[in-house]
Amino acid sequence: QVVLSPDYSFDNFISGPNNQLAYAAAVAVANQPGTAYNPLFIHGGVGLGKTHLLQAICQKIMEDRPDTQILYVSCDAFMNQFIECVQSGQMHEFRHRYRHVDVLVIDDIHFLANRERSQEEFFHTFNDLYQSNRQIVLSSDAAPSEIPHLEERLLSRFQWGLVANVTKPHYETRVAILRAKVKLRGIEMPDDVVGYIANKIDSNARELEGAITTIQAHAALQDQIIDLNLARTALGDSSGEPRTNQLTLQQIIDAVTDHYNVRLSDLQSRRRHKSVTEPRQVCMYLARKRTRFSLEEIGGYFGGRDHTTVMHSIRTVQDRLESDASFSRQLDQMDNAIQRSAD
Ligand code: ADP
Ligand code: MG
């Protein structure tokens, strides 16, 4: 059973023209399960709030009517349990589990595509619940008619209730989503930064959250407050900034590989021996200090490491600089060599 995220509540959901119908229908279903819209089918692209709405429905019903039997599962879980129960001869338990609930919520139902036996089982589950006025809520990355190889009878049932689409948020909605997320995290973000992100990222709420995370990480790493400048750098966008004397990663790598007598290919490899991790970490540290490359770009250059790894490397170097005088002197030497090569 999936654990619901308390943050995925109606209170924390921002409604806008892009999701108005889905939101209103979700609220209606939560207030009157089994009578408002049955089934409720919410579809749309990734990161647009489908899971959030499904979980909000469950939590609201649990609050208002604690006696209600709710089952919230991913379609994957439904199919896996089905297969397991078939194999272990426990279909009776499976059917009991799925057909004795008041509310059945299945996330990402499009995974039923091409799965004939699961579709068949779901068809019977659906009928059972529907006939006794139990609420069914489904989400999908595609409209019912766009799910490949979906049985006609299921396609038709998906359209018996309400089919609601969620689309990309408009600028104002993006601003509102950003403000809500910033508030949830308890961080300060000036309006110009919020506007900047909302302008730059127009895809979905998940990516807006990703941008907040990246900016937050940069602020923590550099021990700075969040301002427009920091946000631009964090999102790898330094237009308008003077780019004079921009060092290249190559100059940094030359100095560090010289010093440690290692090869670039070692630094880019997955090897974790100290003889390569130390120069790799130093490279990342100096790249961060001396260039405008983003954490992602730096990580990408050194063997496709993600930004948290880069952050960790930089922290490791910073910590050691404070406690290890000889290391600190070596780093100065490399840094000086880099500065000289730039002049
Ligand atoms: P989906 O299931 O459609 O891929 P999610 O529900 O997982 O998307 O949403 C991704 C993230 O974006 C979640 O953290 C969610 O809280 C947030 N989110 C999406 N839409 C909204 C919205 N309208 N208001 C607030 N947060 C949203
Ligand atoms: Mg989802």
CSV table of C-alpha atoms and ligand atoms in Angstrom, one decimal:
chain,number,residue,atom,x,y,z
A,1,GLN,CA,0.0,0.0,0.0
A,2,VAL,CA,1.3,3.4,-1.0
A,3,VAL,CA,1.8,6.0,1.7
A,4,LEU,CA,0.0,9.2,0.8
A,5,SER,CA,2.1,12.4,0.9
A,6,PRO,CA,0.5,14.9,3.3
A,7,ASP,CA,1.7,17.7,1.1
A,8,TYR,CA,-0.6,16.5,-1.7
A,9,SER,CA,-3.7,18.1,-0.3
A,10,PHE,CA,-6.4,20.3,-1.9
A,11,ASP,CA,-5.1,23.2,0.2
A,12,ASN,CA,-1.7,22.9,-1.4
A,13,PHE,CA,-3.1,22.5,-4.9
A,14,ILE,CA,-3.1,25.6,-7.1
A,15,SER,CA,-5.9,25.6,-9.6
A,16,GLY,CA,-5.8,27.6,-12.8
A,17,PRO,CA,-7.3,27.5,-16.2
A,18,ASN,CA,-5.1,24.5,-17.0
A,19,ASN,CA,-6.6,22.2,-14.4
A,20,GLN,CA,-9.9,23.9,-13.3
A,21,LEU,CA,-12.2,21.1,-14.4
A,22,ALA,CA,-10.1,18.3,-13.0
A,23,TYR,CA,-9.7,20.2,-9.7
A,24,ALA,CA,-13.4,21.0,-9.4
A,25,ALA,CA,-14.3,17.4,-10.2
A,26,ALA,CA,-11.8,16.0,-7.7
A,27,VAL,CA,-13.3,18.2,-5.0
A,28,ALA,CA,-16.8,17.1,-5.9
A,29,VAL,CA,-15.8,13.4,-5.8
A,30,ALA,CA,-14.1,13.9,-2.5
A,31,ASN,CA,-17.3,15.5,-1.1
A,32,GLN,CA,-19.6,12.9,-2.5
A,33,PRO,CA,-17.9,9.7,-3.4
A,34,GLY,CA,-19.8,7.4,-5.7
A,35,THR,CA,-22.4,10.0,-6.7
A,36,ALA,CA,-20.7,13.0,-8.3
A,37,TYR,CA,-18.7,11.7,-11.2
A,38,ASN,CA,-18.1,8.0,-11.7
A,39,PRO,CA,-15.5,7.2,-12.8
A,40,LEU,CA,-13.4,10.3,-12.6
A,41,PHE,CA,-10.7,10.0,-15.2
A,42,ILE,CA,-7.9,12.6,-15.1
A,43,HIS,CA,-5.4,12.7,-17.8
A,44,GLY,CA,-2.4,14.8,-18.9
A,45,GLY,CA,1.4,15.0,-19.2
A,46,VAL,CA,3.9,14.3,-16.6
A,47,GLY,CA,4.3,16.6,-13.6
A,48,LEU,CA,1.0,18.3,-14.0
A,49,GLY,CA,-0.6,17.3,-10.7
A,50,LYS,CA,-2.5,14.1,-11.4
A,51,THR,CA,-1.0,12.1,-8.5
A,52,HIS,CA,-1.4,15.2,-6.3
A,53,LEU,CA,-5.1,15.4,-7.1
A,54,LEU,CA,-5.7,11.7,-6.6
A,55,GLN,CA,-4.0,11.7,-3.2
A,56,ALA,CA,-5.9,14.9,-2.2
A,57,ILE,CA,-9.2,13.1,-2.9
A,58,CYS,CA,-8.2,10.2,-0.7
A,59,GLN,CA,-7.0,12.4,2.1
A,60,LYS,CA,-10.1,14.6,2.1
A,61,ILE,CA,-12.4,11.5,2.2
A,62,MET,CA,-10.3,10.1,5.0
A,63,GLU,CA,-10.7,13.3,7.0
A,64,ASP,CA,-14.4,13.8,6.4
A,65,ARG,CA,-15.5,10.1,6.5
A,66,PRO,CA,-13.0,8.0,8.4
A,67,ASP,CA,-15.1,4.9,8.0
A,68,THR,CA,-14.7,4.9,4.2
A,69,GLN,CA,-12.6,2.0,2.8
A,70,ILE,CA,-10.2,3.6,0.3
A,71,LEU,CA,-7.7,1.7,-1.8
A,72,TYR,CA,-5.1,3.9,-3.5
A,73,VAL,CA,-2.6,2.0,-5.7
A,74,SER,CA,-0.5,2.5,-8.8
A,75,CYS,CA,-1.5,0.6,-11.8
A,76,ASP,CA,1.8,-1.2,-11.6
A,77,ALA,CA,1.0,-2.4,-8.1
A,78,PHE,CA,-2.4,-3.5,-9.3
A,79,MET,CA,-0.9,-5.6,-12.1
A,80,ASN,CA,1.9,-7.0,-10.0
A,81,GLN,CA,-0.5,-8.1,-7.2
A,82,PHE,CA,-2.7,-9.6,-9.9
A,83,ILE,CA,0.1,-11.7,-11.4
A,84,GLU,CA,1.3,-12.8,-7.9
A,85,CYS,CA,-2.2,-13.9,-6.9
A,86,VAL,CA,-2.7,-15.8,-10.1
A,87,GLN,CA,0.6,-17.6,-9.6
A,88,SER,CA,-0.1,-18.4,-6.0
A,89,GLY,CA,-3.7,-19.3,-6.5
A,90,GLN,CA,-4.9,-16.4,-4.3
A,91,MET,CA,-7.4,-14.9,-6.7
A,92,HIS,CA,-10.0,-15.0,-4.1
A,93,GLU,CA,-7.9,-12.7,-1.8
A,94,PHE,CA,-7.1,-10.4,-4.7
A,95,ARG,CA,-10.8,-10.0,-5.6
A,96,HIS,CA,-11.7,-9.5,-2.0
A,97,ARG,CA,-9.1,-6.8,-1.7
A,98,TYR,CA,-10.2,-4.9,-4.8
A,99,ARG,CA,-14.0,-5.4,-4.8
A,100,HIS,CA,-14.8,-4.6,-1.2
A,101,VAL,CA,-13.7,-1.0,-1.1
A,102,ASP,CA,-15.8,2.1,-1.2
A,103,VAL,CA,-13.3,4.1,-3.2
A,104,LEU,CA,-10.7,2.7,-5.6
A,105,VAL,CA,-8.1,5.0,-6.9
A,106,ILE,CA,-5.6,3.8,-9.5
A,107,ASP,CA,-2.7,6.1,-10.6
A,108,ASP,CA,-1.2,5.8,-14.1
A,109,ILE,CA,-3.9,3.5,-15.5
A,110,HIS,CA,-2.3,3.9,-19.0
A,111,PHE,CA,0.1,1.1,-17.9
A,112,LEU,CA,-2.8,-1.3,-18.7
A,113,ALA,CA,-1.9,-0.7,-22.4
A,114,ASN,CA,-1.1,-4.1,-24.0
A,115,ARG,CA,-1.7,-6.0,-20.8
A,116,GLU,CA,-4.7,-8.1,-21.8
A,117,ARG,CA,-5.2,-10.2,-18.7
A,118,SER,CA,-4.8,-7.3,-16.4
A,119,GLN,CA,-7.3,-5.4,-18.5
A,120,GLU,CA,-9.7,-8.3,-18.2
A,121,GLU,CA,-9.4,-8.4,-14.5
A,122,PHE,CA,-9.7,-4.7,-14.1
A,123,PHE,CA,-12.8,-4.8,-16.3
A,124,HIS,CA,-14.5,-7.1,-13.8
A,125,THR,CA,-13.3,-5.1,-10.8
A,126,PHE,CA,-14.7,-2.0,-12.5
A,127,ASN,CA,-18.1,-3.5,-13.1
A,128,ASP,CA,-18.4,-4.8,-9.6
A,129,LEU,CA,-17.6,-1.5,-8.0
A,130,TYR,CA,-19.6,0.5,-10.4
A,131,GLN,CA,-22.7,-1.5,-10.0
A,132,SER,CA,-22.7,-0.9,-6.3
A,133,ASN,CA,-22.0,2.8,-6.7
A,134,ARG,CA,-18.5,2.7,-5.4
A,135,GLN,CA,-16.3,5.5,-6.5
A,136,ILE,CA,-13.6,4.9,-9.1
A,137,VAL,CA,-10.8,7.5,-9.8
A,138,LEU,CA,-8.2,7.0,-12.5
A,139,SER,CA,-5.3,8.9,-13.8
A,140,SER,CA,-3.5,8.5,-17.1
A,141,ASP,CA,-0.9,10.2,-19.2
A,142,ALA,CA,-3.2,9.9,-22.2
A,143,ALA,CA,-6.9,10.3,-22.9
A,144,PRO,CA,-8.8,7.0,-22.9
A,145,SER,CA,-8.9,6.9,-26.7
A,146,GLU,CA,-5.2,7.4,-26.9
A,147,ILE,CA,-4.2,4.5,-24.7
A,148,PRO,CA,-2.7,1.9,-27.0
A,149,HIS,CA,-4.4,-1.5,-27.3
A,150,LEU,CA,-7.1,-0.7,-24.7
A,151,GLU,CA,-10.1,-3.0,-25.0
A,152,GLU,CA,-13.1,-1.3,-26.4
A,153,ARG,CA,-15.3,-2.1,-23.4
A,154,LEU,CA,-12.8,-0.5,-21.0
A,155,LEU,CA,-12.4,2.5,-23.2
A,156,SER,CA,-16.1,3.0,-23.1
A,157,ARG,CA,-16.3,2.6,-19.4
A,158,PHE,CA,-13.5,5.2,-18.8
A,159,GLN,CA,-15.8,7.6,-20.5
A,160,TRP,CA,-19.0,6.9,-18.5
A,161,GLY,CA,-18.2,9.5,-15.9
A,162,LEU,CA,-16.1,12.6,-16.3
A,163,VAL,CA,-12.9,12.8,-18.3
A,164,ALA,CA,-10.9,15.8,-17.3
A,165,ASN,CA,-7.6,17.0,-18.9
A,166,VAL,CA,-4.8,18.8,-17.1
A,167,THR,CA,-2.5,20.9,-19.3
A,168,LYS,CA,0.6,23.0,-18.8
A,169,PRO,CA,0.1,25.9,-16.3
A,170,HIS,CA,0.1,29.5,-17.6
A,171,TYR,CA,2.5,32.1,-16.3
A,172,GLU,CA,0.3,33.3,-13.4
A,173,THR,CA,-0.4,29.7,-12.3
A,174,ARG,CA,3.3,29.0,-12.4
A,175,VAL,CA,4.0,32.0,-10.2
A,176,ALA,CA,1.3,30.8,-7.8
A,177,ILE,CA,2.7,27.2,-7.8
A,178,LEU,CA,6.2,28.5,-7.1
A,179,ARG,CA,5.0,30.7,-4.2
A,180,ALA,CA,3.1,27.8,-2.7
A,181,LYS,CA,6.1,25.5,-2.9
A,182,VAL,CA,8.5,28.1,-1.5
A,183,LYS,CA,6.2,28.6,1.4
A,184,LEU,CA,5.9,24.9,2.0
A,185,ARG,CA,9.7,24.6,2.3
A,186,GLY,CA,9.9,27.6,4.5
A,187,ILE,CA,12.4,29.5,2.4
A,188,GLU,CA,12.5,33.1,1.3
A,189,MET,CA,12.4,33.9,-2.4
A,190,PRO,CA,12.1,37.4,-3.7
A,191,ASP,CA,9.4,38.2,-6.3
A,192,ASP,CA,11.9,38.9,-9.1
A,193,VAL,CA,13.4,35.4,-8.6
A,194,VAL,CA,9.9,33.8,-8.7
A,195,GLY,CA,9.1,35.7,-11.9
A,196,TYR,CA,12.4,34.7,-13.4
A,197,ILE,CA,11.8,31.0,-12.8
A,198,ALA,CA,8.2,31.2,-14.0
A,199,ASN,CA,9.4,32.8,-17.2
A,200,LYS,CA,12.2,30.4,-17.8
A,201,ILE,CA,10.4,27.2,-17.0
A,202,ASP,CA,7.1,26.7,-18.7
A,203,SER,CA,6.7,23.0,-18.7
A,204,ASN,CA,5.3,21.6,-15.5
A,205,ALA,CA,5.1,21.9,-11.7
A,206,ARG,CA,7.7,19.2,-11.2
A,207,GLU,CA,10.3,21.1,-13.1
A,208,LEU,CA,9.4,24.3,-11.2
A,209,GLU,CA,10.1,22.4,-8.0
A,210,GLY,CA,13.3,21.2,-9.4
A,211,ALA,CA,14.4,24.7,-10.1
A,212,ILE,CA,13.7,25.7,-6.5
A,213,THR,CA,15.7,22.7,-5.3
A,214,THR,CA,18.7,23.7,-7.5
A,215,ILE,CA,18.6,27.3,-6.4
A,216,GLN,CA,18.2,26.3,-2.8
A,217,ALA,CA,21.2,24.0,-3.1
A,218,HIS,CA,23.3,26.7,-4.5
A,219,ALA,CA,22.4,29.1,-1.8
A,220,ALA,CA,23.2,26.6,0.9
A,221,LEU,CA,26.5,25.7,-0.8
A,222,GLN,CA,27.7,29.2,-1.2
A,223,ASP,CA,26.2,30.3,2.1
A,224,GLN,CA,24.3,33.1,0.4
A,225,ILE,CA,20.8,34.4,0.3
A,226,ILE,CA,18.6,33.7,-2.7
A,227,ASP,CA,18.7,36.6,-5.2
A,228,LEU,CA,18.3,37.0,-8.9
A,229,ASN,CA,22.0,36.7,-9.5
A,230,LEU,CA,22.3,33.5,-7.6
A,231,ALA,CA,19.2,32.1,-9.3
A,232,ARG,CA,20.6,32.9,-12.8
A,233,THR,CA,23.9,31.2,-12.0
A,234,ALA,CA,22.1,28.2,-10.4
A,235,LEU,CA,19.9,27.7,-13.5
A,236,GLY,CA,23.0,28.0,-15.8
A,237,ASP,CA,21.9,31.3,-17.2
A,238,SER,CA,24.5,34.0,-16.8
A,239,SER,CA,23.4,36.2,-19.7
A,240,GLY,CA,24.0,39.9,-19.0
A,241,GLU,CA,26.9,39.0,-16.7
A,242,PRO,CA,30.4,40.0,-17.8
A,243,ARG,CA,32.1,36.9,-19.2
A,244,THR,CA,35.6,38.3,-19.3
A,245,ASN,CA,38.5,36.1,-18.3
A,246,GLN,CA,36.2,33.0,-18.4
A,247,LEU,CA,38.3,30.0,-17.6
A,248,THR,CA,37.7,26.8,-19.4
A,249,LEU,CA,37.3,23.5,-17.7
A,250,GLN,CA,40.3,22.3,-19.7
A,251,GLN,CA,42.6,24.8,-17.9
A,252,ILE,CA,41.5,23.6,-14.6
A,253,ILE,CA,41.9,19.9,-15.6
A,254,ASP,CA,45.4,20.6,-16.9
A,255,ALA,CA,46.5,22.1,-13.7
A,256,VAL,CA,45.0,19.4,-11.5
A,257,THR,CA,46.0,16.4,-13.6
A,258,ASP,CA,49.6,17.8,-13.8
A,259,HIS,CA,49.7,18.1,-10.0
A,260,TYR,CA,48.4,14.6,-9.2
A,261,ASN,CA,49.9,13.0,-12.3
A,262,VAL,CA,46.6,11.4,-13.4
A,263,ARG,CA,44.8,11.3,-16.7
A,264,LEU,CA,41.5,13.0,-17.5
A,265,SER,CA,40.0,9.6,-18.4
A,266,ASP,CA,40.6,8.5,-14.8
A,267,LEU,CA,38.7,11.5,-13.5
A,268,GLN,CA,35.8,10.8,-15.9
A,269,SER,CA,35.8,7.1,-15.0
A,270,ARG,CA,33.7,5.5,-12.3
A,271,ARG,CA,36.7,4.5,-10.3
A,272,ARG,CA,36.5,5.3,-6.6
A,273,HIS,CA,40.1,4.8,-5.5
A,274,LYS,CA,41.5,7.7,-3.5
A,275,SER,CA,44.2,8.4,-6.2
A,276,VAL,CA,41.4,9.5,-8.5
A,277,THR,CA,38.6,10.6,-6.2
A,278,GLU,CA,40.8,13.4,-4.7
A,279,PRO,CA,41.8,15.0,-7.9
A,280,ARG,CA,38.3,14.6,-9.2
A,281,GLN,CA,36.9,16.4,-6.2
A,282,VAL,CA,39.5,19.1,-6.5
A,283,CYS,CA,38.6,19.6,-10.1
A,284,MET,CA,34.9,20.0,-9.3
A,285,TYR,CA,35.7,22.4,-6.5
A,286,LEU,CA,37.9,24.6,-8.7
A,287,ALA,CA,35.5,24.4,-11.6
A,288,ARG,CA,32.7,25.6,-9.3
A,289,LYS,CA,34.9,28.3,-7.9
A,290,ARG,CA,36.5,29.6,-11.1
A,291,THR,CA,33.8,29.1,-13.8
A,292,ARG,CA,30.2,29.7,-14.3
A,293,PHE,CA,29.3,26.1,-15.1
A,294,SER,CA,26.4,24.7,-13.3
A,295,LEU,CA,26.6,21.8,-10.9
A,296,GLU,CA,24.9,19.7,-13.6
A,297,GLU,CA,27.3,20.7,-16.2
A,298,ILE,CA,30.3,20.0,-14.0
A,299,GLY,CA,28.9,16.6,-13.0
A,300,GLY,CA,28.2,15.8,-16.7
A,301,TYR,CA,31.8,16.5,-17.6
A,302,PHE,CA,33.2,14.3,-14.9
A,303,GLY,CA,31.6,11.0,-15.9
A,304,GLY,CA,27.9,12.0,-15.8
A,305,ARG,CA,27.7,12.5,-12.1
A,306,ASP,CA,24.6,14.2,-10.8
A,307,HIS,CA,24.5,17.6,-9.1
A,308,THR,CA,24.2,16.2,-5.5
A,309,THR,CA,27.5,14.2,-6.1
A,310,VAL,CA,29.2,17.4,-7.3
A,311,MET,CA,27.9,19.3,-4.2
A,312,HIS,CA,29.1,16.5,-2.0
A,313,SER,CA,32.6,16.6,-3.6
A,314,ILE,CA,32.8,20.4,-3.2
A,315,ARG,CA,31.8,20.1,0.5
A,316,THR,CA,34.4,17.4,1.1
A,317,VAL,CA,37.1,19.7,-0.3
A,318,GLN,CA,35.8,22.7,1.7
A,319,ASP,CA,35.9,20.7,4.9
A,320,ARG,CA,39.4,19.4,4.3
A,321,LEU,CA,40.7,22.9,3.4
A,322,GLU,CA,39.8,23.9,6.9
A,323,SER,CA,41.6,21.1,8.7
A,324,ASP,CA,44.5,20.2,6.5
A,325,ALA,CA,47.1,22.9,5.9
A,326,SER,CA,49.2,20.9,3.5
A,327,PHE,CA,46.1,20.1,1.3
A,328,SER,CA,45.2,23.8,1.5
A,329,ARG,CA,48.7,24.8,0.2
A,330,GLN,CA,48.5,22.3,-2.6
A,331,LEU,CA,45.2,23.6,-3.6
A,332,ASP,CA,46.6,27.2,-3.7
A,333,GLN,CA,49.4,26.0,-5.9
A,334,MET,CA,46.9,24.5,-8.4
A,335,ASP,CA,44.7,27.5,-8.2
A,336,ASN,CA,47.7,29.8,-8.9
A,337,ALA,CA,48.7,27.7,-11.9
A,338,ILE,CA,45.2,28.0,-13.2
A,339,GLN,CA,45.2,31.8,-12.8
A,340,ARG,CA,48.5,32.0,-14.6
A,341,SER,CA,47.3,30.0,-17.5
A,342,ALA,CA,44.3,32.3,-17.8
A,343,ASP,CA,46.4,35.5,-18.0
B,1,ADP,P1,1.8,13.9,-12.3
B,1,ADP,O1,1.3,12.8,-11.4
B,1,ADP,O2,0.8,14.5,-13.1
B,1,ADP,O3,3.0,13.4,-13.0
B,1,ADP,P2,2.4,15.1,-9.7
B,1,ADP,O4,1.0,15.1,-9.1
B,1,ADP,O5,3.3,14.1,-9.3
B,1,ADP,O6,2.3,15.0,-11.3
B,1,ADP,O7,3.0,16.5,-9.6
B,1,ADP,C1,4.4,16.8,-9.6
B,1,ADP,C2,4.8,17.8,-8.5
B,1,ADP,O8,4.2,19.0,-8.9
B,1,ADP,C3,4.2,17.4,-7.2
B,1,ADP,O9,5.1,17.8,-6.2
B,1,ADP,C4,3.0,18.3,-7.1
B,1,ADP,O10,2.7,18.7,-5.7
B,1,ADP,C5,3.3,19.5,-7.9
B,1,ADP,N1,2.2,20.1,-8.6
B,1,ADP,C6,1.7,19.7,-9.8
B,1,ADP,N2,0.6,20.5,-10.1
B,1,ADP,C7,0.4,21.3,-9.0
B,1,ADP,C8,-0.5,22.4,-8.8
B,1,ADP,N3,-1.5,22.7,-9.6
B,1,ADP,N4,-0.4,23.0,-7.6
B,1,ADP,C9,0.6,22.7,-6.7
B,1,ADP,N5,1.5,21.7,-6.9
B,1,ADP,C10,1.4,21.0,-8.1
B,2,MG,MG,1.8,10.8,-11.2
